[in-house]
Amino acid sequence: MGFREWVLQDWAANAARPESQLILAWFRLAQWASVRWGRLARLVVTPYWLTCSMLFGVELPASAQVGPRLRLYHPHGIVVSPHCTLGSDCHLRHNVTVGNRVDRDGNEAGVATLGDHVELGAGCAVIGDLHVGDHARVGALAVVVKSVPAWSVVVGNPGRVIRVDEPTAVQEPE
Ligand SMILES: CC(C)(COP(=O)(O)OP(=O)(O)OC[C@H]1O[C@@H](n2cnc3c(N)ncnc32)[C@H](O)[C@@H]1OP(=O)(O)O)[C@@H](O)C(=O)NCCC(=O)NCCS
């Protein structure tokens, strides 16, 4: 992927949100720099980190693996662990946390990973060594501490799967 394509890969998905477009373009630039520029990358990564965390409360580290077309619907109070993986076309609302859980001894027990097209509702926390399947929708204020399957709808604390919306296969005419 070329430089312009890389930096603007989330632009269209955030068409109505110029602040999200700018945060994500800067995030992609920070990722680009981290991989290619060695110690000089700090000239991009540090201002990116300070501006986004202090102005928006968005902590989206350049080291996180994030698929294309990430959408930040309200880019406020979003925290993603540096070791997380988010698939393509994910959608995060405000006050979302995607991260780890730490035991009493301070040991990190792994971080959450999101599949493709995962939607996280406002204020939810997806924490620990777990996977959220493709197309899952996590409700506002849910706390997800176990893996959930693709196409699931998850609500509550602790998060429980209330439905699986997997589309039925279309029968091809013979
Ligand atoms: C979870 C969610 C994706 C489900 O949407 P849906 O499939 O249309 O679900 P329904 O409205 O059919 O609700 C199904 C059940 O879950 C309950 N429910 C829905 N959202 C819930 C939530 N966030 N927490 C707890 N229960 C919830 C409903 O009350 C309903 O319960 P019932 O069957 O006992 O009546 C959606 O409600 C949600 O929370 N989306 C996030 C939206 C958001 O963050 N908006 C912020 C504005 S930017």
PDB file of C-alpha atoms and ligand atoms in Angstrom:
ATOM      1  CA  MET A   1       0.000   0.000   0.000  1.00  0.00           C
ATOM      2  CA  GLY A   2       1.345   3.449  -0.898  1.00  0.00           C
ATOM      3  CA  PHE A   3       1.835   6.256   1.614  1.00  0.00           C
ATOM      4  CA  ARG A   4      -1.298   8.237   0.711  1.00  0.00           C
ATOM      5  CA  GLU A   5      -3.465   5.127   0.613  1.00  0.00           C
ATOM      6  CA  TRP A   6      -2.098   4.002   3.983  1.00  0.00           C
ATOM      7  CA  VAL A   7      -2.643   7.319   5.741  1.00  0.00           C
ATOM      8  CA  LEU A   8      -6.157   7.812   4.334  1.00  0.00           C
ATOM      9  CA  GLN A   9      -7.407   4.239   4.700  1.00  0.00           C
ATOM     10  CA  ASP A  10      -9.980   5.230   7.363  1.00  0.00           C
ATOM     11  CA  TRP A  11     -11.002   8.565   5.801  1.00  0.00           C
ATOM     12  CA  ALA A  12     -14.154   7.548   3.932  1.00  0.00           C
ATOM     13  CA  ALA A  13     -15.458   5.469   6.853  1.00  0.00           C
ATOM     14  CA  ASN A  14     -15.463   8.644   8.971  1.00  0.00           C
ATOM     15  CA  ALA A  15     -16.920  10.933   6.317  1.00  0.00           C
ATOM     16  CA  ALA A  16     -19.173  12.892   8.685  1.00  0.00           C
ATOM     17  CA  ARG A  17     -16.500  13.215  11.382  1.00  0.00           C
ATOM     18  CA  PRO A  18     -13.540  15.453  10.503  1.00  0.00           C
ATOM     19  CA  GLU A  19     -12.033  15.041  13.977  1.00  0.00           C
ATOM     20  CA  SER A  20     -12.055  11.259  13.594  1.00  0.00           C
ATOM     21  CA  GLN A  21     -10.546  11.581  10.117  1.00  0.00           C
ATOM     22  CA  LEU A  22      -7.691  13.683  11.468  1.00  0.00           C
ATOM     23  CA  ILE A  23      -7.026  11.452  14.482  1.00  0.00           C
ATOM     24  CA  LEU A  24      -6.932   8.354  12.310  1.00  0.00           C
ATOM     25  CA  ALA A  25      -4.806   9.917   9.551  1.00  0.00           C
ATOM     26  CA  TRP A  26      -2.305  10.914  12.234  1.00  0.00           C
ATOM     27  CA  PHE A  27      -2.507   7.443  13.781  1.00  0.00           C
ATOM     28  CA  ARG A  28      -1.713   5.854  10.418  1.00  0.00           C
ATOM     29  CA  LEU A  29       1.141   8.300   9.891  1.00  0.00           C
ATOM     30  CA  ALA A  30       2.496   7.342  13.335  1.00  0.00           C
ATOM     31  CA  GLN A  31       2.284   3.657  12.366  1.00  0.00           C
ATOM     32  CA  TRP A  32       4.021   4.359   9.053  1.00  0.00           C
ATOM     33  CA  ALA A  33       6.808   6.243  10.820  1.00  0.00           C
ATOM     34  CA  SER A  34       7.221   3.611  13.563  1.00  0.00           C
ATOM     35  CA  VAL A  35       7.864   0.882  11.023  1.00  0.00           C
ATOM     36  CA  ARG A  36      10.206   2.863   8.774  1.00  0.00           C
ATOM     37  CA  TRP A  37      11.913   5.732  10.557  1.00  0.00           C
ATOM     38  CA  GLY A  38      13.537   4.136  13.629  1.00  0.00           C
ATOM     39  CA  ARG A  39      14.190   6.616  16.456  1.00  0.00           C
ATOM     40  CA  LEU A  40      13.106   9.552  14.272  1.00  0.00           C
ATOM     41  CA  ALA A  41       9.549   8.183  14.395  1.00  0.00           C
ATOM     42  CA  ARG A  42       9.271   9.793  17.826  1.00  0.00           C
ATOM     43  CA  LEU A  43       8.952  13.162  16.049  1.00  0.00           C
ATOM     44  CA  VAL A  44       5.586  11.988  14.742  1.00  0.00           C
ATOM     45  CA  VAL A  45       4.478   9.487  17.379  1.00  0.00           C
ATOM     46  CA  THR A  46       4.971  11.718  20.439  1.00  0.00           C
ATOM     47  CA  PRO A  47       2.959  14.729  19.169  1.00  0.00           C
ATOM     48  CA  TYR A  48       0.287  12.330  17.886  1.00  0.00           C
ATOM     49  CA  TRP A  49       0.046  10.630  21.276  1.00  0.00           C
ATOM     50  CA  LEU A  50       0.039  13.814  23.356  1.00  0.00           C
ATOM     51  CA  THR A  51      -2.489  15.632  21.186  1.00  0.00           C
ATOM     52  CA  CYS A  52      -4.967  12.772  20.894  1.00  0.00           C
ATOM     53  CA  SER A  53      -4.760  11.689  24.521  1.00  0.00           C
ATOM     54  CA  MET A  54      -4.962  15.197  25.972  1.00  0.00           C
ATOM     55  CA  LEU A  55      -7.499  16.733  23.587  1.00  0.00           C
ATOM     56  CA  PHE A  56      -9.778  13.782  22.944  1.00  0.00           C
ATOM     57  CA  GLY A  57      -8.837  11.206  25.573  1.00  0.00           C
ATOM     58  CA  VAL A  58      -8.175   8.829  22.682  1.00  0.00           C
ATOM     59  CA  GLU A  59      -5.344   6.381  23.335  1.00  0.00           C
ATOM     60  CA  LEU A  60      -4.851   4.428  20.144  1.00  0.00           C
ATOM     61  CA  PRO A  61      -1.196   3.335  20.163  1.00  0.00           C
ATOM     62  CA  ALA A  62       0.714   3.095  16.912  1.00  0.00           C
ATOM     63  CA  SER A  63       1.727  -0.453  17.911  1.00  0.00           C
ATOM     64  CA  ALA A  64      -1.867  -1.755  17.857  1.00  0.00           C
ATOM     65  CA  GLN A  65      -2.751  -3.845  14.808  1.00  0.00           C
ATOM     66  CA  VAL A  66      -5.786  -2.167  13.277  1.00  0.00           C
ATOM     67  CA  GLY A  67      -7.454  -3.223  10.053  1.00  0.00           C
ATOM     68  CA  PRO A  68      -8.605  -0.715   7.440  1.00  0.00           C
ATOM     69  CA  ARG A  69     -11.674   1.510   7.673  1.00  0.00           C
ATOM     70  CA  LEU A  70     -11.743   1.879  11.445  1.00  0.00           C
ATOM     71  CA  ARG A  71     -14.638   4.133  12.403  1.00  0.00           C
ATOM     72  CA  LEU A  72     -14.614   6.317  15.535  1.00  0.00           C
ATOM     73  CA  TYR A  73     -18.159   7.529  15.837  1.00  0.00           C
ATOM     74  CA  HIS A  74     -17.589   9.867  18.796  1.00  0.00           C
ATOM     75  CA  PRO A  75     -13.814  10.041  19.282  1.00  0.00           C
ATOM     76  CA  HIS A  76     -13.704  10.613  23.031  1.00  0.00           C
ATOM     77  CA  GLY A  77     -12.404   8.478  25.872  1.00  0.00           C
ATOM     78  CA  ILE A  78     -11.316   5.563  23.706  1.00  0.00           C
ATOM     79  CA  VAL A  79      -8.553   3.314  25.053  1.00  0.00           C
ATOM     80  CA  VAL A  80      -6.988   0.506  23.035  1.00  0.00           C
ATOM     81  CA  SER A  81      -4.130  -1.586  24.424  1.00  0.00           C
ATOM     82  CA  PRO A  82      -0.801  -1.405  22.547  1.00  0.00           C
ATOM     83  CA  HIS A  83      -0.977  -5.169  21.906  1.00  0.00           C
ATOM     84  CA  CYS A  84      -4.546  -5.354  20.612  1.00  0.00           C
ATOM     85  CA  THR A  85      -5.614  -6.506  17.192  1.00  0.00           C
ATOM     86  CA  LEU A  86      -8.697  -5.012  15.579  1.00  0.00           C
ATOM     87  CA  GLY A  87      -9.979  -6.425  12.300  1.00  0.00           C
ATOM     88  CA  SER A  88     -11.179  -4.441   9.326  1.00  0.00           C
ATOM     89  CA  ASP A  89     -14.273  -2.189   9.369  1.00  0.00           C
ATOM     90  CA  CYS A  90     -14.551  -2.040  13.156  1.00  0.00           C
ATOM     91  CA  HIS A  91     -16.654   0.649  14.737  1.00  0.00           C
ATOM     92  CA  LEU A  92     -15.862   2.121  18.165  1.00  0.00           C
ATOM     93  CA  ARG A  93     -18.056   4.590  20.006  1.00  0.00           C
ATOM     94  CA  HIS A  94     -17.118   6.878  22.877  1.00  0.00           C
ATOM     95  CA  ASN A  95     -15.642   5.594  26.152  1.00  0.00           C
ATOM     96  CA  VAL A  96     -14.791   2.192  24.743  1.00  0.00           C
ATOM     97  CA  THR A  97     -11.941   0.157  26.205  1.00  0.00           C
ATOM     98  CA  VAL A  98     -10.274  -2.717  24.376  1.00  0.00           C
ATOM     99  CA  GLY A  99      -7.503  -4.140  26.468  1.00  0.00           C
ATOM    100  CA  ASN A 100      -6.099  -6.527  28.995  1.00  0.00           C
ATOM    101  CA  ARG A 101      -6.821  -7.782  32.457  1.00  0.00           C
ATOM    102  CA  VAL A 102      -4.131  -7.894  35.102  1.00  0.00           C
ATOM    103  CA  ASP A 103      -4.151 -10.361  38.011  1.00  0.00           C
ATOM    104  CA  ARG A 104      -3.311  -9.513  41.624  1.00  0.00           C
ATOM    105  CA  ASP A 105       0.362 -10.206  40.981  1.00  0.00           C
ATOM    106  CA  GLY A 106       0.430  -7.743  38.124  1.00  0.00           C
ATOM    107  CA  ASN A 107       0.599 -10.414  35.430  1.00  0.00           C
ATOM    108  CA  GLU A 108      -1.072  -9.525  32.171  1.00  0.00           C
ATOM    109  CA  ALA A 109      -3.288 -12.366  30.993  1.00  0.00           C
ATOM    110  CA  GLY A 110      -3.438 -11.421  27.323  1.00  0.00           C
ATOM    111  CA  VAL A 111      -5.420  -8.836  25.418  1.00  0.00           C
ATOM    112  CA  ALA A 112      -8.657  -8.791  23.490  1.00  0.00           C
ATOM    113  CA  THR A 113      -8.759  -9.164  19.738  1.00  0.00           C
ATOM    114  CA  LEU A 114     -11.616  -8.066  17.506  1.00  0.00           C
ATOM    115  CA  GLY A 115     -12.602  -9.728  14.253  1.00  0.00           C
ATOM    116  CA  ASP A 116     -13.849  -7.843  11.198  1.00  0.00           C
ATOM    117  CA  HIS A 117     -16.945  -5.583  11.235  1.00  0.00           C
ATOM    118  CA  VAL A 118     -17.168  -5.572  15.037  1.00  0.00           C
ATOM    119  CA  GLU A 119     -19.266  -2.794  16.551  1.00  0.00           C
ATOM    120  CA  LEU A 120     -18.637  -1.664  20.138  1.00  0.00           C
ATOM    121  CA  GLY A 121     -21.306   0.391  21.900  1.00  0.00           C
ATOM    122  CA  ALA A 122     -20.687   3.449  24.024  1.00  0.00           C
ATOM    123  CA  GLY A 123     -18.905   2.825  27.307  1.00  0.00           C
ATOM    124  CA  CYS A 124     -18.271  -0.867  26.821  1.00  0.00           C
ATOM    125  CA  ALA A 125     -15.145  -2.668  27.990  1.00  0.00           C
ATOM    126  CA  VAL A 126     -13.732  -5.660  26.128  1.00  0.00           C
ATOM    127  CA  ILE A 127     -10.972  -6.913  28.359  1.00  0.00           C
ATOM    128  CA  GLY A 128      -8.738  -9.938  28.747  1.00  0.00           C
ATOM    129  CA  ASP A 129      -7.517 -12.809  26.643  1.00  0.00           C
ATOM    130  CA  LEU A 130     -10.544 -13.173  24.390  1.00  0.00           C
ATOM    131  CA  HIS A 131     -11.768 -12.833  20.823  1.00  0.00           C
ATOM    132  CA  VAL A 132     -14.833 -11.011  19.564  1.00  0.00           C
ATOM    133  CA  GLY A 133     -16.024 -12.748  16.412  1.00  0.00           C
ATOM    134  CA  ASP A 134     -16.665 -11.060  13.061  1.00  0.00           C
ATOM    135  CA  HIS A 135     -19.812  -8.896  12.841  1.00  0.00           C
ATOM    136  CA  ALA A 136     -20.447  -9.083  16.584  1.00  0.00           C
ATOM    137  CA  ARG A 137     -22.251  -6.108  18.158  1.00  0.00           C
ATOM    138  CA  VAL A 138     -21.468  -5.234  21.756  1.00  0.00           C
ATOM    139  CA  GLY A 139     -24.089  -3.122  23.509  1.00  0.00           C
ATOM    140  CA  ALA A 140     -23.584   0.158  25.306  1.00  0.00           C
ATOM    141  CA  LEU A 141     -21.985  -0.325  28.739  1.00  0.00           C
ATOM    142  CA  ALA A 142     -21.426  -4.066  28.296  1.00  0.00           C
ATOM    143  CA  VAL A 143     -18.371  -5.667  29.892  1.00  0.00           C
ATOM    144  CA  VAL A 144     -17.063  -8.508  27.766  1.00  0.00           C
ATOM    145  CA  VAL A 145     -14.679 -10.855  29.601  1.00  0.00           C
ATOM    146  CA  LYS A 146     -15.054 -14.026  27.493  1.00  0.00           C
ATOM    147  CA  SER A 147     -14.869 -14.719  23.782  1.00  0.00           C
ATOM    148  CA  VAL A 148     -18.092 -14.253  21.858  1.00  0.00           C
ATOM    149  CA  PRO A 149     -18.963 -15.794  18.494  1.00  0.00           C
ATOM    150  CA  ALA A 150     -19.337 -14.147  15.106  1.00  0.00           C
ATOM    151  CA  TRP A 151     -22.620 -12.283  14.524  1.00  0.00           C
ATOM    152  CA  SER A 152     -23.449 -12.274  18.235  1.00  0.00           C
ATOM    153  CA  VAL A 153     -25.236  -9.456  20.061  1.00  0.00           C
ATOM    154  CA  VAL A 154     -23.767  -9.003  23.540  1.00  0.00           C
ATOM    155  CA  VAL A 155     -25.194  -6.922  26.388  1.00  0.00           C
ATOM    156  CA  GLY A 156     -24.766  -6.482  30.127  1.00  0.00           C
ATOM    157  CA  ASN A 157     -22.133  -6.912  32.794  1.00  0.00           C
ATOM    158  CA  PRO A 158     -20.786  -9.510  32.564  1.00  0.00           C
ATOM    159  CA  GLY A 159     -21.529  -9.533  28.856  1.00  0.00           C
ATOM    160  CA  ARG A 160     -23.918 -12.230  27.699  1.00  0.00           C
ATOM    161  CA  VAL A 161     -24.846 -13.237  24.182  1.00  0.00           C
ATOM    162  CA  ILE A 162     -28.559 -12.550  23.703  1.00  0.00           C
ATOM    163  CA  ARG A 163     -28.721 -13.421  20.004  1.00  0.00           C
ATOM    164  CA  VAL A 164     -26.671 -14.628  17.084  1.00  0.00           C
ATOM    165  CA  ASP A 165     -27.743 -12.799  13.925  1.00  0.00           C
ATOM    166  CA  GLU A 166     -25.867 -14.953  11.425  1.00  0.00           C
ATOM    167  CA  PRO A 167     -27.489 -14.436   8.010  1.00  0.00           C
ATOM    168  CA  THR A 168     -29.061 -17.542   6.546  1.00  0.00           C
ATOM    169  CA  ALA A 169     -27.393 -18.785   3.400  1.00  0.00           C
ATOM    170  CA  VAL A 170     -29.215 -17.799   0.213  1.00  0.00           C
ATOM    171  CA  GLN A 171     -30.300 -20.867  -1.767  1.00  0.00           C
ATOM    172  CA  GLU A 172     -28.930 -20.776  -5.310  1.00  0.00           C
ATOM    173  CA  PRO A 173     -31.570 -21.782  -7.911  1.00  0.00           C
ATOM    174  CA  GLU A 174     -30.741 -25.171  -9.442  1.00  0.00           C
TER     175      GLU A 174
HETATM  176  C1  LIG B   1     -26.815  -4.144  21.985  1.00  0.00           C
HETATM  177  C2  LIG B   1     -27.404  -3.511  20.745  1.00  0.00           C
HETATM  178  C3  LIG B   1     -26.379  -3.566  19.588  1.00  0.00           C
HETATM  179  C4  LIG B   1     -28.615  -4.390  20.397  1.00  0.00           C
HETATM  180  O1  LIG B   1     -29.355  -3.819  19.391  1.00  0.00           O
HETATM  181  P1  LIG B   1     -30.655  -4.631  18.860  1.00  0.00           P
HETATM  182  O2  LIG B   1     -30.233  -5.871  18.169  1.00  0.00           O
HETATM  183  O3  LIG B   1     -31.471  -3.672  18.072  1.00  0.00           O
HETATM  184  O4  LIG B   1     -31.334  -5.096  20.229  1.00  0.00           O
HETATM  185  P2  LIG B   1     -32.807  -4.931  20.736  1.00  0.00           P
HETATM  186  O5  LIG B   1     -33.199  -3.487  20.790  1.00  0.00           O
HETATM  187  O6  LIG B   1     -33.650  -5.867  19.941  1.00  0.00           O
HETATM  188  O7  LIG B   1     -32.680  -5.416  22.244  1.00  0.00           O
HETATM  189  C5  LIG B   1     -32.585  -6.784  22.586  1.00  0.00           C
HETATM  190  C6  LIG B   1     -32.619  -6.883  24.105  1.00  0.00           C
HETATM  191  O8  LIG B   1     -31.391  -6.388  24.641  1.00  0.00           O
HETATM  192  C7  LIG B   1     -31.638  -5.312  25.551  1.00  0.00           C
HETATM  193  N1  LIG B   1     -30.551  -4.338  25.327  1.00  0.00           N
HETATM  194  C8  LIG B   1     -30.289  -3.645  24.207  1.00  0.00           C
HETATM  195  N2  LIG B   1     -29.195  -2.900  24.372  1.00  0.00           N
HETATM  196  C9  LIG B   1     -28.774  -3.125  25.620  1.00  0.00           C
HETATM  197  C10 LIG B   1     -27.662  -2.642  26.360  1.00  0.00           C
HETATM  198  N3  LIG B   1     -26.791  -1.793  25.839  1.00  0.00           N
HETATM  199  N4  LIG B   1     -27.518  -3.086  27.633  1.00  0.00           N
HETATM  200  C11 LIG B   1     -28.404  -3.957  28.177  1.00  0.00           C
HETATM  201  N5  LIG B   1     -29.451  -4.466  27.511  1.00  0.00           N
HETATM  202  C12 LIG B   1     -29.635  -4.042  26.256  1.00  0.00           C
HETATM  203  C13 LIG B   1     -33.001  -4.784  25.145  1.00  0.00           C
HETATM  204  O9  LIG B   1     -33.625  -4.138  26.235  1.00  0.00           O
HETATM  205  C14 LIG B   1     -33.703  -6.049  24.754  1.00  0.00           C
HETATM  206  O10 LIG B   1     -34.082  -6.741  25.914  1.00  0.00           O
HETATM  207  P3  LIG B   1     -35.491  -7.565  25.971  1.00  0.00           P
HETATM  208  O11 LIG B   1     -35.386  -8.620  24.902  1.00  0.00           O
HETATM  209  O12 LIG B   1     -35.512  -8.117  27.360  1.00  0.00           O
HETATM  210  O13 LIG B   1     -36.544  -6.568  25.679  1.00  0.00           O
HETATM  211  C15 LIG B   1     -27.835  -2.035  20.954  1.00  0.00           C
HETATM  212  O14 LIG B   1     -28.958  -1.946  21.825  1.00  0.00           O
HETATM  213  C16 LIG B   1     -26.723  -1.164  21.551  1.00  0.00           C
HETATM  214  O15 LIG B   1     -26.533  -1.064  22.764  1.00  0.00           O
HETATM  215  N6  LIG B   1     -25.977  -0.504  20.614  1.00  0.00           N
HETATM  216  C17 LIG B   1     -24.976   0.470  20.975  1.00  0.00           C
HETATM  217  C18 LIG B   1     -25.520   1.845  20.679  1.00  0.00           C
HETATM  218  C19 LIG B   1     -24.714   2.972  21.309  1.00  0.00           C
HETATM  219  O16 LIG B   1     -23.683   2.785  21.906  1.00  0.00           O
HETATM  220  N7  LIG B   1     -25.212   4.152  21.126  1.00  0.00           N
HETATM  221  C20 LIG B   1     -24.588   5.317  21.659  1.00  0.00           C
HETATM  222  C21 LIG B   1     -24.949   6.498  20.834  1.00  0.00           C
HETATM  223  S1  LIG B   1     -23.605   7.031  19.872  1.00  0.00           S
END
